[in-house]
Amino acid sequence: MEPRSVEEVLARAEQAEAEKLRLITVHKDLELEFDLGNLLAIDRNPPTGLRQRNKSELETRLLGLARDNVQLLINQLWQLPTERVEEAVVAKLPEPSLRLPREKPLPKPRPLTRWQQFAQLKGIRPRKKTSLVWDETSKQWRRRWGYQRARDDTKEWLIEVPGGADPNEDQFAKRLQAKKERVAKNELNRLRNIARAHKVQLPSQGGMHPTGYQSRDELGKAMQVAKLSTASVGRFQERLPKEKPPRGPGKKRQFQPNIGDFATEKKNQLELIRVMNSKKPRMDVTKATNKQMREEDREEAAKKRKIAKGGKRKGRPPGPGAKGKGGPPGPGSKRKGGPPGLGGKKGQRQGGKRRK
Amino acid sequence: MAELDRVIKPKTKRTKRFLEKREPKLNENVKNAMLIRGGNANATITQVLRDMYALKKPYSVLYKKKNITRPFEDQTSLEFFSKKSDCSLFMFGSHNKKRPNNLIVGRMYDYHVLDMIELGIEKFVSLKDIKNSKCPEGTKPMLIFAGDAFDVSEDYRRLKSLLTDFFRGPTVPNIRLAGLEYVLHFTALDGKIYFRTYKLLLKKSGCRTPRIELEEMGPSLDLIMRRTYLASDDLYKLSMKLPKALKPKKKKNISHDTFGTTFGRIHMQKQDLSKLQTRKMKGLKKRPTEKLIDNQENGSEKNKRRKID
């Protein structure tokens, strides 16, 4: 054989390779973008080749374009690592890269239940239990809990009366009652856990749980409820020296019925007309005395302040007659309302409305 | 665990499974599609919806009766259907004089309409009109979008995302190479979108990768875009949110170049370079006579240094 140069051999090898790949190579101006996880390919080349005059050839040209694009996608897919799964060649697809919107919102993380918190704290881990337990009485394997469970104490037909129990008590009913209470307690705890997860207030608690940052009203309400929560429902609870009795629930204003006592109604209305007609002004003695007292106190306080200021500036001790309350009593009576005769319509209230 | 959330607990295992399937999850189910006929749908539209149902089986529901609604005006009935049948994709077909052969494609987020795009059908060739062999239902199609128009405007980009979402099918980790049967090809040209379905024929080529030949198989539609109802940006962002658990984990000390080169960092202790073990080149090894000369020189140097000190 004639010795051939290295270049010729290499060139021939390249040609052979190109020939082999000729059937599957496609030339494109812009490379396609592949998303193999979705089996997606995006071709960004402008489709100028398709815009020819004759409409009838559009389909064939579309077919040609599609064939080229699919060939490129298939080339990419055949590059993926493959494995054999039950006589089929399977390619491992990567994660889809095109992000698409979700159909439902993200699941919210929920807080742990009371038991889960406790278990975490103590380091308790769930133990794997068998699902069936041997039941001696029925001599068969029964489930641990649920329908026809192994040790169901409500289903016993003979119960010995325990030593200290009342002989007339129904032991079967007692067991059924205990079971009902257990079920109710479980349900309550489940609902409490849900309420805690949703941060919803339980209707039974009524917003009373100590946070340390409670308002005056909340504290007052809590105190009232605490006072009522005694065996005698708050009747014998002591009160602080100046604490007022609590305003109980109920009507704060009493209204007379519309059609009631005709005689009293007539009397009241006549009295009203008489008062309106009379020329003399009426005086509410208690109100008058209170107003007077207030004015006097104000005057005295103003004078005191002036003297104190003056004293500070000139360095003089306060003058004679330090105006205490021991001065001569003002006109009119002070504490005990007016002369008992003129009580006024407001009745016999002691001292009237004393201002604070 | 939303069934722990309910005040009324499910009493049977079947109900519990039903509710669990519908609740929001980290890795979501395959999206179901509902195909609805409007009050005035004609034969073309009905046939289009039937063909789409055939393409999307078993992840789709075809409503048999006509429903008189207008999706662009009132979305409540669509949302109600979506809630009842747990479908987040829909296609609504109608026909009137102003908008002949109208098809509204849309998707939902949290049972509320996210995006809706109205397409008009100009030409339609049905599955049964093309007398070729078809592929079995439930195969995952390949999708190809051709034309630069799909990147130019926001409407077209959303349309691309919507069509991918609609026809994509379940996300699988592996795929049988012989099972790649058909391809949906969308070309955007001069304001029209050509939707063609081709069946794949694998022919022998010289090497491992086969040569592709295509055969027109399924429904082919010429579409033009009419109205759109796109979700606001923040709603769209909310729907695209990835949960933290699914985000790709960052590996420390590995970085990637723009050219695709991966760089790694190694942290080492300080090395004493004089004690470094290098390759032994026997030719460069010092001969015993040279060693002697060197020693003498070193000795005189040391004397010199001492004198200076």
XYZ file of C-alpha atoms in Angstrom:
665
model
C 0.000 0.000 0.000
C 1.259 3.481 -0.742
C 2.089 5.414 2.335
C -0.554 8.134 2.786
C 0.118 11.346 4.682
C -1.331 11.879 8.120
C -3.434 14.822 6.956
C -5.118 12.813 4.261
C -6.016 10.075 6.709
C -7.422 12.537 9.184
C -9.405 14.353 6.510
C -10.866 11.106 5.275
C -11.840 10.109 8.819
C -13.573 13.445 9.321
C -15.451 13.059 6.081
C -16.606 9.621 7.080
C -17.834 10.991 10.404
C -19.681 13.833 8.710
C -21.263 11.385 6.317
C -22.507 9.341 9.218
C -23.951 12.361 10.915
C -25.320 13.881 7.737
C -28.658 12.353 8.197
C -29.158 13.854 11.614
C -27.440 17.214 11.388
C -29.494 20.335 10.989
C -28.123 23.787 10.388
C -29.763 26.669 12.218
C -28.742 30.312 12.502
C -29.629 30.558 16.149
C -29.306 27.620 18.473
C -32.490 26.295 19.950
C -33.205 26.556 23.621
C -33.928 23.201 25.215
C -35.833 22.308 28.332
C -35.516 18.557 28.405
C -37.420 18.149 31.652
C -40.539 19.335 29.843
C -39.521 17.896 26.449
C -39.619 21.469 25.212
C -37.613 23.251 22.535
C -37.812 26.918 21.630
C -36.670 28.069 18.214
C -35.973 31.762 18.025
C -35.112 31.964 14.362
C -37.451 34.262 12.462
C -39.604 32.151 10.140
C -38.678 33.945 6.935
C -38.562 30.755 4.905
C -42.264 30.257 5.421
C -43.403 33.561 4.048
C -43.610 32.651 0.390
C -46.345 33.558 -2.029
C -48.100 30.286 -2.581
C -50.298 29.219 0.273
C -50.512 25.593 -0.737
C -46.908 24.913 0.114
C -47.266 26.296 3.633
C -48.053 22.900 5.084
C -45.027 21.229 3.573
C -42.797 24.041 4.718
C -44.231 23.845 8.203
C -43.568 20.118 8.147
C -39.985 20.726 7.089
C -39.405 23.264 9.857
C -40.980 20.932 12.387
C -38.843 18.042 11.212
C -35.660 20.060 11.670
C -36.628 21.225 15.123
C -37.687 17.773 16.246
C -34.435 16.311 14.931
C -32.459 18.724 17.086
C -34.570 17.936 20.133
C -34.160 14.206 19.583
C -30.404 14.648 19.240
C -30.386 16.319 22.631
C -32.562 13.640 24.175
C -30.367 10.851 22.894
C -27.394 12.456 24.639
C -28.955 11.907 28.033
C -27.681 9.092 30.295
C -29.715 5.948 29.796
C -30.368 2.831 31.770
C -32.193 -0.378 31.163
C -35.419 -0.909 33.046
C -37.180 -4.186 32.272
C -36.111 -4.539 28.649
C -36.680 -0.909 27.803
C -34.070 1.730 27.308
C -34.943 4.625 29.523
C -33.345 8.052 29.570
C -33.014 10.038 32.781
C -34.621 13.420 32.332
C -33.303 16.466 34.162
C -35.499 18.798 36.215
C -37.781 21.019 34.133
C -36.215 24.421 33.809
C -39.208 26.431 32.610
C -40.991 27.590 35.755
C -44.734 27.428 35.597
C -47.178 28.796 38.131
C -48.548 26.526 40.814
C -52.183 25.597 40.899
C -52.685 25.983 44.644
C -50.982 28.197 47.210
C -48.134 26.874 49.318
C -49.109 24.795 52.325
C -48.777 26.800 55.496
C -46.577 25.372 58.233
C -48.657 24.644 61.262
C -47.664 24.987 64.901
C -47.128 21.839 66.913
C -49.948 20.484 69.004
C -49.637 20.416 72.763
C -48.676 16.780 72.769
C -46.089 17.278 70.035
C -44.498 20.146 71.976
C -44.350 18.019 75.094
C -42.923 15.056 73.216
C -40.265 17.241 71.639
C -39.345 18.656 75.014
C -39.045 15.270 76.655
C -37.521 13.564 73.659
C -40.322 11.020 73.333
C -40.373 9.301 69.986
C -43.275 7.273 68.662
C -42.813 3.585 69.228
C -43.758 1.204 66.516
C -46.642 -0.955 67.694
C -48.174 -4.077 66.222
C -51.547 -3.525 64.623
C -53.143 -6.704 66.019
C -53.274 -7.850 69.614
C -54.169 -11.277 70.947
C -57.516 -11.209 72.699
C -57.904 -13.895 75.370
C -61.651 -13.693 75.756
C -62.459 -14.204 72.099
C -59.283 -16.250 71.395
C -58.428 -14.390 68.218
C -56.258 -11.609 66.950
C -58.066 -8.333 67.134
C -57.059 -4.796 66.310
C -55.574 -2.568 68.945
C -58.241 0.154 68.646
C -61.363 0.734 66.631
C -64.247 -1.497 65.617
C -64.203 -4.823 67.513
C -61.048 -4.067 69.361
C -59.217 -6.421 71.660
C -59.869 -5.067 75.147
C -63.126 -3.196 75.036
C -64.309 -2.781 78.574
C -67.706 -1.424 77.560
C -68.553 -4.731 75.919
C -68.089 -6.983 78.930
C -71.071 -8.962 80.029
C -69.981 -9.485 83.654
C -68.525 -6.824 85.904
C -67.670 -7.417 89.542
C -68.913 -4.671 91.812
C -65.794 -3.110 93.375
C -65.478 -3.159 97.173
C -66.321 0.388 98.104
C -69.002 1.093 95.531
C -72.698 1.623 96.023
C -74.503 -1.701 95.329
C -77.306 0.048 93.464
C -74.964 1.782 91.036
C -75.093 0.672 87.443
C -71.526 -0.366 86.618
C -72.212 -0.815 82.941
C -73.636 2.667 82.632
C -70.689 3.971 84.594
C -68.268 2.531 82.052
C -70.246 3.904 79.141
C -70.295 7.313 80.782
C -66.550 7.230 81.322
C -66.057 6.383 77.646
C -68.286 9.267 76.566
C -66.301 11.625 78.733
C -63.023 10.431 77.260
C -64.332 10.929 73.730
C -65.598 14.413 74.564
C -62.273 15.372 76.142
C -60.396 14.151 73.088
C -62.642 16.151 70.794
C -62.188 19.256 72.913
C -58.440 18.944 72.772
C -58.522 18.452 69.025
C -60.608 21.595 68.562
C -58.307 23.508 70.858
C -55.345 22.465 68.783
C -57.069 23.630 65.621
C -57.986 26.939 67.236
C -54.395 27.403 68.304
C -53.194 26.609 64.802
C -55.504 29.206 63.311
C -54.945 31.664 66.165
C -58.661 31.792 66.711
C -60.148 32.611 70.065
C -62.089 29.839 71.711
C -65.590 30.985 72.575
C -65.465 29.437 76.049
C -62.368 31.313 77.138
C -63.728 34.727 76.184
C -60.373 36.367 75.679
C -59.121 35.837 79.199
C -55.643 34.501 79.286
C -52.751 36.258 80.966
C -50.362 37.916 78.548
C -48.864 40.492 80.846
C -50.011 43.308 78.622
C -53.669 43.566 79.436
C -55.725 46.706 79.513
C -57.543 48.048 82.534
C -60.898 46.873 81.261
C -59.645 43.360 80.598
C -58.171 43.138 84.063
C -61.373 44.442 85.578
C -63.403 41.892 83.700
C -61.045 39.099 84.714
C -61.294 40.189 88.329
C -65.078 40.221 88.196
C -65.195 36.759 86.710
C -62.766 35.523 89.339
C -64.964 36.975 92.074
C -67.996 35.217 90.716
C -66.200 31.904 90.428
C -66.633 30.907 94.051
C -68.935 28.306 95.554
C -71.463 30.907 96.617
C -71.183 32.755 93.297
C -69.498 35.824 94.781
C -71.974 36.651 97.500
C -69.506 36.670 100.384
C -66.493 38.188 98.675
C -64.924 41.072 100.513
C -64.490 44.342 98.816
C -61.802 46.971 99.186
C -62.784 49.962 101.428
C -63.780 52.317 98.639
C -64.702 49.767 96.013
C -68.172 50.075 94.643
C -70.424 47.071 94.293
C -70.260 45.791 90.759
C -72.985 46.885 88.404
C -74.652 43.635 87.678
C -75.890 42.726 84.280
C -79.364 43.789 83.472
C -81.214 46.932 82.615
C -79.529 50.132 83.558
C -82.578 52.294 82.944
C -86.065 51.501 83.948
C -88.829 52.620 81.680
C -92.424 52.824 82.709
C -94.805 50.895 80.506
C -96.513 52.982 77.856
C -100.061 52.247 78.840
C -100.099 51.757 82.589
C -101.486 53.621 85.473
C -103.697 56.370 84.037
C -104.086 58.198 87.355
C -100.345 58.679 87.937
C -99.858 59.647 84.315
C -102.543 62.318 84.594
C -101.061 63.605 87.835
C -97.537 63.816 86.366
C -98.663 65.599 83.268
C -100.722 68.168 85.219
C -97.774 68.818 87.504
C -95.560 69.337 84.472
C -97.938 71.873 82.974
C -98.194 73.737 86.283
C -94.427 74.003 86.568
C -94.111 75.237 83.016
C -96.758 77.848 83.549
C -95.438 79.226 86.845
C -93.449 82.427 86.616
C -91.098 81.669 89.487
C -87.855 79.967 88.579
C -87.266 76.666 90.299
C -84.073 76.027 92.107
C -82.365 72.725 92.663
C -80.819 73.307 96.083
C -78.213 70.583 95.905
C -76.958 71.716 92.542
C -76.835 75.305 93.728
C -74.889 74.503 96.858
C -72.434 72.343 94.963
C -71.831 75.077 92.419
C -71.242 77.594 95.201
C -68.840 75.302 96.981
C -66.877 74.714 93.812
C -66.545 78.434 93.136
C -65.350 79.097 96.653
C -62.750 76.362 96.466
C -61.498 77.701 93.184
C -61.145 81.230 94.552
C -59.275 80.021 97.597
C -56.906 77.934 95.492
C -56.208 80.879 93.184
C -55.438 83.174 96.120
C -53.148 80.574 97.650
C -51.212 80.236 94.458
C -50.782 83.993 94.101
C -49.489 84.339 97.637
C -47.149 81.394 97.208
C -45.710 82.904 94.044
C -45.411 86.294 95.593
C -43.796 84.727 98.643
C -41.174 82.967 96.551
C -40.212 86.087 94.666
C -39.912 88.380 97.672
C -38.695 85.753 100.065
C -41.329 86.581 102.563
C -43.117 83.940 104.507
C -46.707 83.616 103.551
C -48.785 86.346 105.087
C -51.183 86.065 107.985
C -54.268 84.102 107.505
C -52.868 81.190 105.656
C -56.051 80.419 103.921
C -56.819 77.003 105.126
C -60.175 75.488 105.171
C -60.693 76.780 108.640
C -62.013 80.060 107.360
C -65.500 81.193 108.183
C -67.949 78.981 106.404
C -69.373 80.474 103.235
C -73.014 81.396 102.747
C -75.412 78.589 102.493
C -74.942 75.199 104.000
C -72.092 73.039 102.995
C -72.565 69.368 103.353
C -76.028 68.390 104.292
C -77.924 69.706 101.258
C -80.538 72.392 101.664
C -83.108 72.687 104.460
C -84.908 69.411 104.396
C -88.086 70.982 103.178
C -86.907 72.005 99.812
C -85.609 68.647 98.739
C -86.350 69.159 95.162
C -87.354 66.453 92.855
C -84.009 64.698 93.151
C -84.879 63.329 96.536
C -82.969 62.946 99.793
C -79.495 62.353 98.550
C -76.811 63.062 101.147
C -74.450 65.809 100.171
C -75.646 65.949 96.653
C -73.300 65.274 93.918
C -69.904 65.957 95.426
C -67.400 66.820 92.814
C -64.210 64.816 92.738
C -52.030 17.945 56.974
C -55.178 19.862 56.292
C -57.474 17.130 57.397
C -56.168 17.861 60.851
C -57.345 21.373 60.193
C -60.956 20.587 59.685
C -63.453 20.984 62.448
C -65.442 18.121 60.943
C -63.158 15.130 60.589
C -63.603 12.821 57.569
C -65.303 9.639 58.725
C -64.122 7.199 56.059
C -60.726 6.510 54.588
C -62.077 7.201 51.125
C -63.194 10.706 52.080
C -59.855 11.296 53.736
C -58.003 10.272 50.584
C -60.244 12.494 48.473
C -59.546 15.510 50.661
C -55.832 14.796 50.809
C -55.646 14.699 47.045
C -57.134 18.173 46.791
C -55.206 19.993 49.464
C -52.179 22.166 48.620
C -48.908 20.232 48.610
C -45.220 20.891 48.135
C -44.992 18.759 44.996
C -48.241 19.257 43.199
C -50.410 16.874 41.256
C -50.691 16.946 37.490
C -52.988 19.758 36.435
C -56.382 18.668 35.194
C -58.143 20.469 32.382
C -61.845 21.076 31.942
C -63.286 21.563 28.486
C -66.512 23.528 28.488
C -68.888 24.403 25.702
C -70.536 27.789 25.740
C -74.195 28.442 25.123
C -73.748 28.946 21.384
C -71.000 26.509 20.507
C -71.138 25.139 16.998
C -69.971 21.855 15.481
C -66.411 23.067 14.830
C -65.902 24.167 18.397
C -67.381 20.981 19.767
C -65.058 18.926 17.603
C -62.062 21.010 18.708
C -62.907 20.383 22.341
C -63.341 16.669 21.696
C -59.937 16.504 20.048
C -58.291 18.342 22.909
C -59.947 15.937 25.313
C -58.470 13.044 23.348
C -55.025 14.640 23.506
C -55.208 15.329 27.217
C -56.717 12.078 28.461
C -56.793 11.053 31.322
C -56.051 14.432 32.835
C -59.067 16.209 31.478
C -62.822 16.439 31.842
C -65.177 17.147 28.964
C -68.440 18.738 29.991
C -71.273 17.278 27.980
C -73.813 20.038 28.416
C -73.636 23.601 27.196
C -73.003 26.220 29.858
C -74.247 29.716 29.216
C -71.528 31.937 30.696
C -69.212 34.648 29.515
C -65.767 34.092 31.013
C -64.497 37.561 30.304
C -67.375 39.193 32.113
C -68.045 36.843 34.961
C -65.590 34.296 36.239
C -67.584 32.938 39.145
C -69.138 29.989 37.360
C -65.754 28.918 35.998
C -64.307 29.130 39.493
C -67.172 27.058 40.837
C -66.588 24.345 38.240
C -62.897 24.377 38.995
C -63.552 23.899 42.670
C -65.985 21.050 42.117
C -63.874 19.095 39.673
C -60.442 20.164 40.991
C -59.254 21.382 37.598
C -56.846 24.253 37.260
C -56.744 24.491 33.444
C -59.734 25.179 31.261
C -60.781 25.650 27.658
C -64.054 27.359 26.850
C -65.442 27.310 23.338
C -68.160 29.529 21.899
C -69.267 31.030 18.609
C -71.017 34.257 17.728
C -71.050 36.693 14.871
C -68.566 39.070 16.398
C -66.161 36.357 17.494
C -66.579 33.284 15.322
C -65.083 30.009 16.515
C -63.807 31.384 19.754
C -61.640 29.392 22.131
C -60.611 30.710 25.532
C -57.652 28.939 27.123
C -56.935 29.687 30.743
C -55.503 28.571 34.033
C -56.357 29.035 37.676
C -54.520 29.712 40.855
C -56.218 28.822 44.129
C -59.488 28.307 42.243
C -59.407 31.866 40.890
C -58.688 32.750 37.299
C -55.031 33.580 36.789
C -54.665 34.008 33.007
C -57.119 33.764 30.124
C -56.313 34.159 26.439
C -58.962 34.199 23.747
C -57.979 32.585 20.440
C -59.931 32.550 17.229
C -59.841 29.432 15.085
C -59.464 30.127 11.396
C -58.879 26.667 10.041
C -59.364 23.369 11.742
C -58.597 19.837 10.650
C -59.800 17.253 13.112
C -58.278 13.992 14.314
C -60.795 11.956 12.440
C -60.291 13.848 9.167
C -56.679 12.782 8.919
C -56.650 9.098 8.143
C -53.430 8.131 9.831
C -52.569 5.979 12.766
C -52.777 7.669 16.098
C -50.751 7.210 19.240
C -52.072 5.825 22.521
C -53.599 8.216 24.991
C -51.585 9.389 27.944
C -48.255 9.713 26.137
C -46.189 12.731 26.981
C -45.875 15.002 23.941
C -42.868 16.985 22.844
C -43.476 20.699 22.503
C -41.773 23.054 20.100
C -42.326 26.782 19.774
C -40.937 28.344 16.604
C -40.775 31.978 15.662
C -39.323 35.027 17.329
C -42.790 36.462 18.005
C -43.044 34.272 21.095
C -40.480 36.430 22.856
C -41.406 39.838 21.610
C -44.539 40.738 23.533
C -45.753 39.835 27.001
C -48.992 38.391 25.578
C -47.117 35.917 23.450
C -44.828 34.951 26.288
C -47.767 34.241 28.553
C -49.401 32.322 25.726
C -46.279 30.180 25.436
C -46.263 29.540 29.160
C -49.980 28.774 29.115
C -49.740 26.339 26.203
C -46.776 24.569 27.799
C -48.698 24.262 31.032
C -51.751 22.963 29.212
C -50.182 20.287 27.056
C -47.228 19.285 29.159
C -48.654 16.307 31.025
C -47.080 14.726 34.092
C -43.489 15.511 35.047
C -41.515 12.288 35.001
C -37.934 11.548 36.003
C -37.308 8.962 33.268
C -38.732 8.474 29.835
C -38.608 5.513 27.514
C -36.858 6.613 24.362
C -39.010 4.516 22.110
C -42.093 5.998 23.749
C -41.596 9.490 22.371
C -44.444 9.348 19.920
C -45.807 12.708 19.010
C -44.905 16.351 18.925
C -46.965 19.556 19.107
C -45.457 22.297 17.014
C -46.475 25.946 17.433
C -45.291 28.463 14.827
C -45.917 32.168 15.193
C -45.943 33.848 11.809
C -47.493 37.167 10.780
C -49.896 37.389 13.699
C -51.122 33.859 13.254
C -50.217 30.839 15.317
C -50.093 27.519 13.518
C -50.703 24.560 15.782
C -49.755 21.241 14.201
C -49.485 17.754 15.617
C -47.103 15.263 14.081
C -46.435 11.627 14.738
C -42.805 10.638 15.083
C -41.200 7.999 12.907
C -37.694 6.944 13.830
C -35.576 5.902 10.905
C -32.147 4.385 10.794
C -29.230 6.679 10.481
C -25.565 5.775 10.514
C -25.187 6.339 14.235
C -27.053 5.788 17.461
C -29.356 8.780 17.140
C -32.167 8.009 14.693
C -33.289 10.190 11.847
C -36.707 11.692 12.291
C -39.530 11.629 9.830
C -42.810 13.288 10.644
C -46.317 12.415 9.657
C -49.235 14.688 10.256
C -51.485 13.065 12.794
C -53.708 15.040 14.897
C -55.694 18.228 15.099
C -54.240 21.176 13.268
C -55.458 24.686 14.012
C -54.718 28.137 12.695
C -55.200 30.557 15.563
C -55.223 34.301 15.974
C -54.968 36.014 19.303
C -57.977 38.067 20.368
C -58.530 39.345 23.877
C -56.364 38.558 26.865
C -56.889 38.663 30.595
C -53.528 38.375 32.246
C -52.900 38.258 35.971
C -51.302 41.230 37.658
C -47.590 40.987 38.279
C -47.756 40.395 42.011
C -50.393 37.673 41.687
C -48.269 36.016 39.041
C -45.215 36.249 41.258
C -47.166 34.772 44.142
C -48.249 31.841 42.011
C -44.674 31.228 40.864
C -43.281 31.173 44.381
C -41.103 28.168 45.049
C -41.241 26.626 48.493
C -37.952 26.671 50.334
C -37.767 22.917 50.470
C -37.735 22.649 46.688
C -35.101 25.279 46.055
C -31.848 23.782 44.750
C -29.428 23.369 47.617
C -26.348 25.521 47.352
C -23.146 23.638 47.771
C -20.432 25.583 49.498
C -17.065 26.195 47.861
C -18.408 25.510 44.372
C -18.889 28.367 41.939
C -19.780 28.522 38.270
C -18.239 30.637 35.575
C -20.261 32.399 32.873
C -18.717 29.995 30.377
C -20.016 27.023 32.284
C -16.773 26.064 34.011
C -17.187 24.848 37.551
C -14.678 26.108 40.077
C -14.023 24.531 43.407
C -12.213 25.851 46.437
C -9.963 23.767 48.639
C -8.809 25.078 51.985
C -5.417 23.732 53.047
C -2.979 24.284 55.850
C 0.240 26.182 55.333
C 2.882 24.064 53.645
C 6.597 24.074 54.199
C 7.760 24.398 50.620
C 11.316 23.328 51.365
C 10.071 19.909 52.408
C 7.879 19.576 49.312
C 8.064 16.190 47.675
C 8.523 16.771 43.951
C 9.246 14.422 41.119
C 12.734 13.080 41.140
C 14.623 13.842 37.920
C 17.617 11.589 37.993
C 19.515 13.562 35.376
C 19.369 16.726 37.450
C 20.559 14.998 40.579
C 23.770 16.426 41.997
C 26.920 14.348 41.563
C 29.022 13.677 44.691
C 31.871 15.982 43.420
C 29.447 18.842 42.868
C 28.034 18.303 46.352
C 31.519 18.670 47.795
C 32.158 21.944 45.933
C 28.835 23.255 47.132
C 29.631 22.436 50.736
C 32.925 24.260 50.544
C 31.255 27.317 49.066
C 28.573 27.291 51.720
C 31.187 27.073 54.425
C 33.115 30.095 53.127
C 29.883 32.050 52.782
C 28.987 31.333 56.358
C 32.424 32.548 57.480
C 31.912 35.705 55.493
C 28.566 36.310 57.127
C 29.947 35.855 60.594
C 32.665 38.384 59.920
C 30.140 40.967 58.831
C 28.018 40.355 61.917
